[in-house]
Coordinates of C-alpha atoms and ligand atoms in Angstrom, one line a residue:
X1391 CA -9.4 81.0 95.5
X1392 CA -9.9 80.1 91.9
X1393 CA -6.5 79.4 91.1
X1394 CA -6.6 82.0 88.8
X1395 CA -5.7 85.8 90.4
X1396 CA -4.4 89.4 89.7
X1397 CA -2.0 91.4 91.8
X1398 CA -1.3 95.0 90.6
X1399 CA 1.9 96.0 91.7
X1400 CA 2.6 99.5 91.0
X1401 CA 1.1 101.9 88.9
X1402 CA 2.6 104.8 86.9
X1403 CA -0.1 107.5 85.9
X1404 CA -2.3 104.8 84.1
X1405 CA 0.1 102.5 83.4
X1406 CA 0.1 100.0 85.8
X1407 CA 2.6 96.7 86.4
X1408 CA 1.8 93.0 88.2
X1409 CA 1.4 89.5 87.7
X1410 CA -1.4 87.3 86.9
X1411 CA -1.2 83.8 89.0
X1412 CA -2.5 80.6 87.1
X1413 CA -1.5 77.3 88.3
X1414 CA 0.7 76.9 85.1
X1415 CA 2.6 79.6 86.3
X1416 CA 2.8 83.6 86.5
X1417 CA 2.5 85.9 84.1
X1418 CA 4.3 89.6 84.7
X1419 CA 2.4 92.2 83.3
X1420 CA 2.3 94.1 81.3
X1421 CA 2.9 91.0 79.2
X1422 CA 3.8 90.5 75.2
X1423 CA 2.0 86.9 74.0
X1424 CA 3.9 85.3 71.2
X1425 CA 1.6 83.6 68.6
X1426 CA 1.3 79.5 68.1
X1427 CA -1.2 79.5 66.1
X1428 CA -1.6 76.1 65.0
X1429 CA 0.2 74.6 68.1
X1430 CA 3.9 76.3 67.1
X1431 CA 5.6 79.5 67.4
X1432 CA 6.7 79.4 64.1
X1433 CA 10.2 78.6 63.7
X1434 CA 10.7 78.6 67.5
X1435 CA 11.2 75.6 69.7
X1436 CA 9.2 75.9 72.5
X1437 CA 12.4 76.4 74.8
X1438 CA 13.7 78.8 72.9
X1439 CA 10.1 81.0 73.2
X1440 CA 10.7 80.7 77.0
X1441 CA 14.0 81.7 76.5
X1442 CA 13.3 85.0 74.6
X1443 CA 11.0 85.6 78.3
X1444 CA 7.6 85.0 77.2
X1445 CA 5.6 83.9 80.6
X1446 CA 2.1 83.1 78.0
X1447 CA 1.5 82.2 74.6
X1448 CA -1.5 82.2 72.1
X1449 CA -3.2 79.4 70.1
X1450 CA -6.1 79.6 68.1
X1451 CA -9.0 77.5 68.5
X1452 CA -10.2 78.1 64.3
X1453 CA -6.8 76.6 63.2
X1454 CA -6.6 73.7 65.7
X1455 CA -9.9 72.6 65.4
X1456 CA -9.5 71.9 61.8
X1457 CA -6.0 70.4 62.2
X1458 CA -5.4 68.2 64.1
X1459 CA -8.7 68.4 65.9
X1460 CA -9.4 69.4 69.4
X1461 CA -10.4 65.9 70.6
X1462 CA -7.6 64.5 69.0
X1463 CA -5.4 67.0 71.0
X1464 CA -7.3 66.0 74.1
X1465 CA -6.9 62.1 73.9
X1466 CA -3.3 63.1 73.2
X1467 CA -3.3 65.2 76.7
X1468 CA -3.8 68.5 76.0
X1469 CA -2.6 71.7 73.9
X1470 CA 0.0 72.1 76.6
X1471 CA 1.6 68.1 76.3
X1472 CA 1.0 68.1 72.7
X1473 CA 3.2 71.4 72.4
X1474 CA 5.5 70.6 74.7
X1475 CA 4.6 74.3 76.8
X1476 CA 3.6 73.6 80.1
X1477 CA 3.3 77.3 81.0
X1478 CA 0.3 79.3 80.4
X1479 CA -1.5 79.4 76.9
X1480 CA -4.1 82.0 76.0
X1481 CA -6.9 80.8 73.4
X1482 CA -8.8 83.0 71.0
X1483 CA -12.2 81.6 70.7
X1484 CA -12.2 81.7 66.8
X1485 CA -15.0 83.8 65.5
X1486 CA -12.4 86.7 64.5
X1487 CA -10.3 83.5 62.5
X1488 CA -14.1 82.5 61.2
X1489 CA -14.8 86.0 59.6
X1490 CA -11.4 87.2 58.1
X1491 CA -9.9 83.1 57.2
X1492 CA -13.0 80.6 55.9
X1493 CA -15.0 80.5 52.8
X1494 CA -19.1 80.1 52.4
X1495 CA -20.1 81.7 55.7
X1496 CA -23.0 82.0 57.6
X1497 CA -24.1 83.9 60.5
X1498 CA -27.1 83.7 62.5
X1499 CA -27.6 84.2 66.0
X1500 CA -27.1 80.9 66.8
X1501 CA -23.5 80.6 65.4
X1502 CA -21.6 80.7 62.0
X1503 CA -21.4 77.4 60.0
X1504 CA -18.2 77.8 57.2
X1505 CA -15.7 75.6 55.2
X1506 CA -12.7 74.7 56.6
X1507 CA -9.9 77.2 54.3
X1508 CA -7.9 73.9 54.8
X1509 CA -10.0 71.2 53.3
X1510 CA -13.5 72.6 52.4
X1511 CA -15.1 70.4 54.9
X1512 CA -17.9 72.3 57.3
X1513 CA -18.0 73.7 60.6
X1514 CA -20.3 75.0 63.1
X1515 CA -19.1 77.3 65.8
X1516 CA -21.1 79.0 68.5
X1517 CA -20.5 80.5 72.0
X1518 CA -21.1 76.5 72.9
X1519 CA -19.0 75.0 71.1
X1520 CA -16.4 77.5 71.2
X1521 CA -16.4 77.0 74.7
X1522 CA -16.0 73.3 74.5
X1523 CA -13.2 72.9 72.2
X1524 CA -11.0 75.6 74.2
X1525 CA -11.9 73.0 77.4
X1526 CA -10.7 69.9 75.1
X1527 CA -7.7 71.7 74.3
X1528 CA -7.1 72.7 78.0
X1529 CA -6.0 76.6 77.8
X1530 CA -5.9 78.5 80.7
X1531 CA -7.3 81.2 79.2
X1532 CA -10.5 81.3 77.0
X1533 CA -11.8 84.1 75.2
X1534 CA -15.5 84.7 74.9
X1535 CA -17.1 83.9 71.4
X1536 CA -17.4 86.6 69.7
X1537 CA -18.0 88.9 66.4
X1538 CA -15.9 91.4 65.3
X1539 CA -17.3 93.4 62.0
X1540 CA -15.1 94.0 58.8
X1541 CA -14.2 97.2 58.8
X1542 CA -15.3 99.8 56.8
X1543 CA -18.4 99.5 59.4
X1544 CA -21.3 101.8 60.0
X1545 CA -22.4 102.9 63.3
X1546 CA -25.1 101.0 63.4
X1547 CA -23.6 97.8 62.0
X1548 CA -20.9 97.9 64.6
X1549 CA -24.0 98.3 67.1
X1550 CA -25.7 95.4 65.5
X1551 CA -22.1 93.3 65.7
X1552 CA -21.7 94.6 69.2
X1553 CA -24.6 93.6 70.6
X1554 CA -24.9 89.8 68.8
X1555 CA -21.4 89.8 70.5
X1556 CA -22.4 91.0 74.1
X1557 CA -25.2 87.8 73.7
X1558 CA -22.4 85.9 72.8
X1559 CA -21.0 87.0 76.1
X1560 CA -23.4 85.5 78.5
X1561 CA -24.1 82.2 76.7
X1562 CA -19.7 82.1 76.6
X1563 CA -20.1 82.8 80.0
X1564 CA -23.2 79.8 80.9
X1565 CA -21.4 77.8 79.0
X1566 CA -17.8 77.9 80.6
X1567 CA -19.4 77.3 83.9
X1568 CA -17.3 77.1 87.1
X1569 CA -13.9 76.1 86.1
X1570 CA -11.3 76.5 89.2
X1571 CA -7.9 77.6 87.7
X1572 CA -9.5 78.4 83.9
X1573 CA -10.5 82.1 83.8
X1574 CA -13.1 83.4 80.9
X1575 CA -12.3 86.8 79.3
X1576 CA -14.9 88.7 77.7
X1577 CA -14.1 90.9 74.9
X1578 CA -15.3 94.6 74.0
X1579 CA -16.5 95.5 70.6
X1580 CA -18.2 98.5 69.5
X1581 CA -14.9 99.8 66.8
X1582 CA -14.6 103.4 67.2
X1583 CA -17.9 104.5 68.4
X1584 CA -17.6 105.7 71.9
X1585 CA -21.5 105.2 72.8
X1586 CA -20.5 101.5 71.6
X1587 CA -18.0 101.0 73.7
X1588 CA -19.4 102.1 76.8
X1589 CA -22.4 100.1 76.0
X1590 CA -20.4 97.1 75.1
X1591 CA -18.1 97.4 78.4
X1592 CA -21.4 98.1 80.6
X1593 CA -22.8 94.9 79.3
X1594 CA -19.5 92.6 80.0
X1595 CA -19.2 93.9 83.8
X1596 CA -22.7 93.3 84.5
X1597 CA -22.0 89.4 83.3
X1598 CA -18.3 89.0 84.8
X1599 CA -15.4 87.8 83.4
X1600 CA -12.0 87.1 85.0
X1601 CA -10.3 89.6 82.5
X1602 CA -11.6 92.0 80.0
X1603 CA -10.4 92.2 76.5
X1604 CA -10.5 95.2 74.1
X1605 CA -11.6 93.5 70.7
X1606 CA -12.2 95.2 67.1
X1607 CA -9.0 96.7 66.6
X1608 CA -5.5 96.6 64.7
X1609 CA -8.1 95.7 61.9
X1610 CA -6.6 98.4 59.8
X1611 CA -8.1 101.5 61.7
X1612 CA -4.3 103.1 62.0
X1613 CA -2.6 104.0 65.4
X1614 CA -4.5 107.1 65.9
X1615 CA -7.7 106.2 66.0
X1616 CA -6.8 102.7 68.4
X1617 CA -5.0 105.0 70.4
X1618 CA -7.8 107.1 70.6
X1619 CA -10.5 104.3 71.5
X1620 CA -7.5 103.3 74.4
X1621 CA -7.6 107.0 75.7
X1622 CA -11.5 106.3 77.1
X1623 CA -11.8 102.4 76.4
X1624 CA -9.1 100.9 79.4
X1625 CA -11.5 103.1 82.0
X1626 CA -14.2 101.6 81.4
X1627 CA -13.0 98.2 82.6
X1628 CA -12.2 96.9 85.9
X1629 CA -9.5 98.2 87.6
X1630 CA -8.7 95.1 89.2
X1631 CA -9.0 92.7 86.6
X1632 CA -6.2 92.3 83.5
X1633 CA -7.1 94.3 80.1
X1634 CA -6.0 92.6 77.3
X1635 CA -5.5 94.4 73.7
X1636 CA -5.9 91.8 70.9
X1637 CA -3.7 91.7 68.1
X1638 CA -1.6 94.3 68.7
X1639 CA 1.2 95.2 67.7
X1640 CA 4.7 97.3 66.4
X1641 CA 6.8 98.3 69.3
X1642 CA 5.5 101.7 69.0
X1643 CA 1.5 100.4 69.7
X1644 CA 2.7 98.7 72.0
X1645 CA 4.3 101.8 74.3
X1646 CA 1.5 103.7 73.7
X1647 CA -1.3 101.1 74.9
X1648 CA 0.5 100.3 78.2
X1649 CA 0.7 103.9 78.8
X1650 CA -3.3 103.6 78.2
X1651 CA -3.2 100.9 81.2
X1652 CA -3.6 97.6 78.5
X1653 CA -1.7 94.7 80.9
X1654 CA -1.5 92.2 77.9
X1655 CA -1.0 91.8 73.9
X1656 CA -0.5 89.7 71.3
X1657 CA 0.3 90.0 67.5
X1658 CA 2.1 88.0 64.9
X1659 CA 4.3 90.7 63.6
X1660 CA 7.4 90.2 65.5
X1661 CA 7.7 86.1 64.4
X1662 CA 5.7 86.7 61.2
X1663 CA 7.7 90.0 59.5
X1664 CA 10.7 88.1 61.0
X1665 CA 10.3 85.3 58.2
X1666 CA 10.3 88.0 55.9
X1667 CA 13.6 89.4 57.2
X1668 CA 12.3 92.4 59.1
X1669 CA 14.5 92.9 62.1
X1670 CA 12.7 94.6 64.7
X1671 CA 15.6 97.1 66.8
X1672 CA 15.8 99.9 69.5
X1673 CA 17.1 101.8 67.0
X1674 CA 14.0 101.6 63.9
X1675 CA 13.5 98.3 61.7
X1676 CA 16.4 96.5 59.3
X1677 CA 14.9 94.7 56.1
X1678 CA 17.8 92.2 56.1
X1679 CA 17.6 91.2 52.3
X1680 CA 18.7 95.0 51.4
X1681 CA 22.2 94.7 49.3
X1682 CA 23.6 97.4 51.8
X1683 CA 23.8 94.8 54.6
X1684 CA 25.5 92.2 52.4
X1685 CA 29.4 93.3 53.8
X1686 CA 28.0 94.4 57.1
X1687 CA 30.3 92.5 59.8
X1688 CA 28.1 94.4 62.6
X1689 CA 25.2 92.5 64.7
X1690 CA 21.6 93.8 63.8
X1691 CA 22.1 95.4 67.8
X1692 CA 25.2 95.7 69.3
X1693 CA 23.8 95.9 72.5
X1694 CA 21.1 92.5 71.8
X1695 CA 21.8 89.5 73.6
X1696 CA 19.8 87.0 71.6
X1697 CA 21.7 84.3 69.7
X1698 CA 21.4 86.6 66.6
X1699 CA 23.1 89.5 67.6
X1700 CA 25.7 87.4 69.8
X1701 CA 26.8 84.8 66.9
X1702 CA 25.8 86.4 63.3
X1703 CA 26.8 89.3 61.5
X1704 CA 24.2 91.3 59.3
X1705 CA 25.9 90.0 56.1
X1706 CA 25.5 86.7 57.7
X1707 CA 21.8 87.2 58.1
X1708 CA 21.5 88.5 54.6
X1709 CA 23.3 86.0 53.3
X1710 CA 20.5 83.0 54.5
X1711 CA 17.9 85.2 53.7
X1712 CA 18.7 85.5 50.0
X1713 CA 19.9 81.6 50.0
X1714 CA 16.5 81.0 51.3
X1715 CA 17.9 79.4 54.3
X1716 CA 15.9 77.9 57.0
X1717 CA 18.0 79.3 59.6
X1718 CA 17.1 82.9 58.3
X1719 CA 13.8 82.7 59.9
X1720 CA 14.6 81.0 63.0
X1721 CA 17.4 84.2 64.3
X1722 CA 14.8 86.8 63.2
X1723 CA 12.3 85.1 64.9
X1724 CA 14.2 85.0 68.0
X1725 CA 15.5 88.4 67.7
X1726 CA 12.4 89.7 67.5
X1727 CA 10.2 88.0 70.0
X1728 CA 13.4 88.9 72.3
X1729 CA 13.3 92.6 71.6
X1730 CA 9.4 92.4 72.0
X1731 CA 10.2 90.8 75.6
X1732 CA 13.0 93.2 76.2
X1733 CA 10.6 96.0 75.8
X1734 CA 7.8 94.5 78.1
X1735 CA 10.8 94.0 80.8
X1736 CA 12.0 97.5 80.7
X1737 CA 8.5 98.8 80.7
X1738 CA 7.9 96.7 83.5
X1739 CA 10.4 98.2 85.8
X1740 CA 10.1 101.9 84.5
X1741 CA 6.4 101.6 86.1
X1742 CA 7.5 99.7 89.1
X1743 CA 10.4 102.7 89.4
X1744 CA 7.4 104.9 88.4
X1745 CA 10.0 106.5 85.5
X1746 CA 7.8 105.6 82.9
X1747 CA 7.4 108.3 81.2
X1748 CA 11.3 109.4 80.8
X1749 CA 12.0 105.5 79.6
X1750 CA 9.4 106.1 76.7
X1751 CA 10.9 109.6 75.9
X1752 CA 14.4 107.4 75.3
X1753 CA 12.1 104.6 73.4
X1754 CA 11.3 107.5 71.1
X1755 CA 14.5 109.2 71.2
X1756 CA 16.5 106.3 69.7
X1757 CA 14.0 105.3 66.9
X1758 CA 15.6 106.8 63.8
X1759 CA 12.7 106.6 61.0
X1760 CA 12.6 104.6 58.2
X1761 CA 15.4 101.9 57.6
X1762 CA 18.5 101.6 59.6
Ligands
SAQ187 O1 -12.2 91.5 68.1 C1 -11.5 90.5 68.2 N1 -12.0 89.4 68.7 C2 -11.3 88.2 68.7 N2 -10.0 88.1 68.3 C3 -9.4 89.2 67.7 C4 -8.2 89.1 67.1 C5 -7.6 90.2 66.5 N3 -6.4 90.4 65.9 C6 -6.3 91.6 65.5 N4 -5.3 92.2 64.8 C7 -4.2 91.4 64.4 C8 -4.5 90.6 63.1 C9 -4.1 89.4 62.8 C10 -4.5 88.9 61.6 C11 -5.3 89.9 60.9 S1 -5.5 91.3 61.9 N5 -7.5 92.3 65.8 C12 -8.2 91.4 66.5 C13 -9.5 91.6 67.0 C14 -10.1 90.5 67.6
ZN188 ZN1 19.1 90.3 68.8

């Protein structure tokens, strides 16, 4: 046993529910992953992210490389003791950071060297190295090194990114070696071709990873067409192993990729648009700095039970936002990554009660559009 397993539980047309066992703890899936990008949920104490029921979170290799370093966070114990999250953390490898954050770039098949966007200084990554600063930094979870194209992309320069990428796979793969406990996910590119995709999922099973991801999307394609790719892309992975969609998403993406069978996500809206005073609600969204909340004794949700909704009035929350208030950011933040986790909890035991489909027909129902 390699420390690191997958039990599907139930499964609801292709939806599917379970848990994924690390020796940092479980996950339940399907599974919302919080992003700490540079070591922090941003305005969130690491309690209060566990609180909201996060099981995982994210970091990024690009960021923490750069600052503080990942050997200074290994002399220092680790990603998880220098956080202070001793539960499961999830690492993207960086290329993705590489392509759409740093300045003076430069692919070749070997790896991309590029400045630091913090202080200019250069850096090499490659599957390699990749691999090695998501072992100094001591995640649980490493994603492959990998390539994902700027979109708009040609067919045959999302093949050319595809297959550097699938390369990318195998020397991610040597490189990791046998790590008991760790588990390696590759990551499917290939954007909205179809013959890419299959191509690009063909080459990732014959190498074998512990968990698939489905890469190259919420790059600004719309929901339509990554809902599309998920209509064919989640069969062509593993059954048994977790699917993980990167990046995404709003609630809405969300719904509509675990009906797809996707087990896990991440995305920085719910912590990031909550900084900006975007409450995120079962009924539609509520910009907080809008004058018409300014008198508004009612909760964001009545029915919420984060700290938020069970202390602060709207006006309240309009009030800090338009002060500039520190503690603006901090309630959204929490409200949001709650509703995110409340979502991923419901879904969870609609499949498990295999009423799936009439609990996203209410998720629908009670979305108003626009502003509430
Ligand atoms: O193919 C990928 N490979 C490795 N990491 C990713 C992260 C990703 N994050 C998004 N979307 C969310 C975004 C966050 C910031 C800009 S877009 N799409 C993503 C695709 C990839
Ligand atoms: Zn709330």
């Amino acid at each position: 046993m390699s420390g690191f397993s997958f039990t599907l539980s139930a499964t609801d047309g292709r939806a599917r529910s379970g848990v994924i066992r690390t020796p940092r703890g479980e996950i339940r899936t399907p599974a919302f992953m919080p992003v700490g990008t540079a070591g922090t949920v941003k305005a969130m104490l690491p309690e209060s992210v566990r609180a909201t029921g996060a099981d995982i979170l994210l970091g990024n290799t690009y960021h923490l490389m750069l600052r503080p370093g990942a050997e200074r966070i290994a002399r220092l114990g680790g990603l998880h003791r220098f956080m202070n999250w001793s539960r499961p953390i999830l690492t993207d490898s960086g290329g993705f950071q590489v392509m759409s954050l740093s300045e003076l770039r430069k692919l070749t098949e070997e790896g991309v060297t590029f400045s630091s966007h913090v202080d200019g200084s250069r850096h090499f990554l490659s599957p390699e190295t990749s691999m090695e600063i998501q072992r100094l930094l001591g995640s649980d979870i490493v994603m492959a090194f990998d390539e994902c194209p700027a979109l708009p992309a040609t067919h045959e320069r999302q093949a050319e990114a595809m297959r550097l990428s699938m390369r990318w796979a195998q020397r991610s793969r040597d490189a990791f070696g046998d790590r008991p406990g760790h588990a390696l996910f590759g990551i499917m590119q290939g954007g909205v071709e179809r013959d890419l995709r299959e191509e690009s999922a063909a080459a990732l099973r014959r190498i074998g990873f512990d968990g698939y991801a489905i890469g190259g999307l919420a790059v600004g394609e719309g929901q339509e067409a990554m809902l599309s790719v998920l209509d064919y892309a989640t069969h062509l992975l593993p059954a048994e192993q977790p699917r993980y969609l990167m990046g995404v998403g709003k609630p809405d993406d969300i719904v509509g990729a675990v009906q797809r069978g996707v087990d896990m996500m991440d995305c920085v809206l719910p912590s990031r648009s909550g900084r900006t005073g975007q409450a995120w609600t079962r009924r539609g969204q509520i910009n907080i700095k809008n004058a018409r909340h300014a008198d508004d004794p009612r909760p964001l949700d009545e029915t919420c039970t984060c700290p938020a909704c069970t202390g602060y009035s709207r006006a309240y929350l309009h009030h800090v936002f338009r002060a500039g208030e520190m503690i603006s950011g901090m309630l959204l933040t929490w409200h949001n990554l709650h509703y995110y986790q409340q979502i991923m909890q419901q879904m969870r035991e609609a499949i498990a009660a295999g009423t799936l489909e009439d609990w996203v027909a209410g998720f629908h129902a009670e979305r108003a559009g626009g502003d509430i």
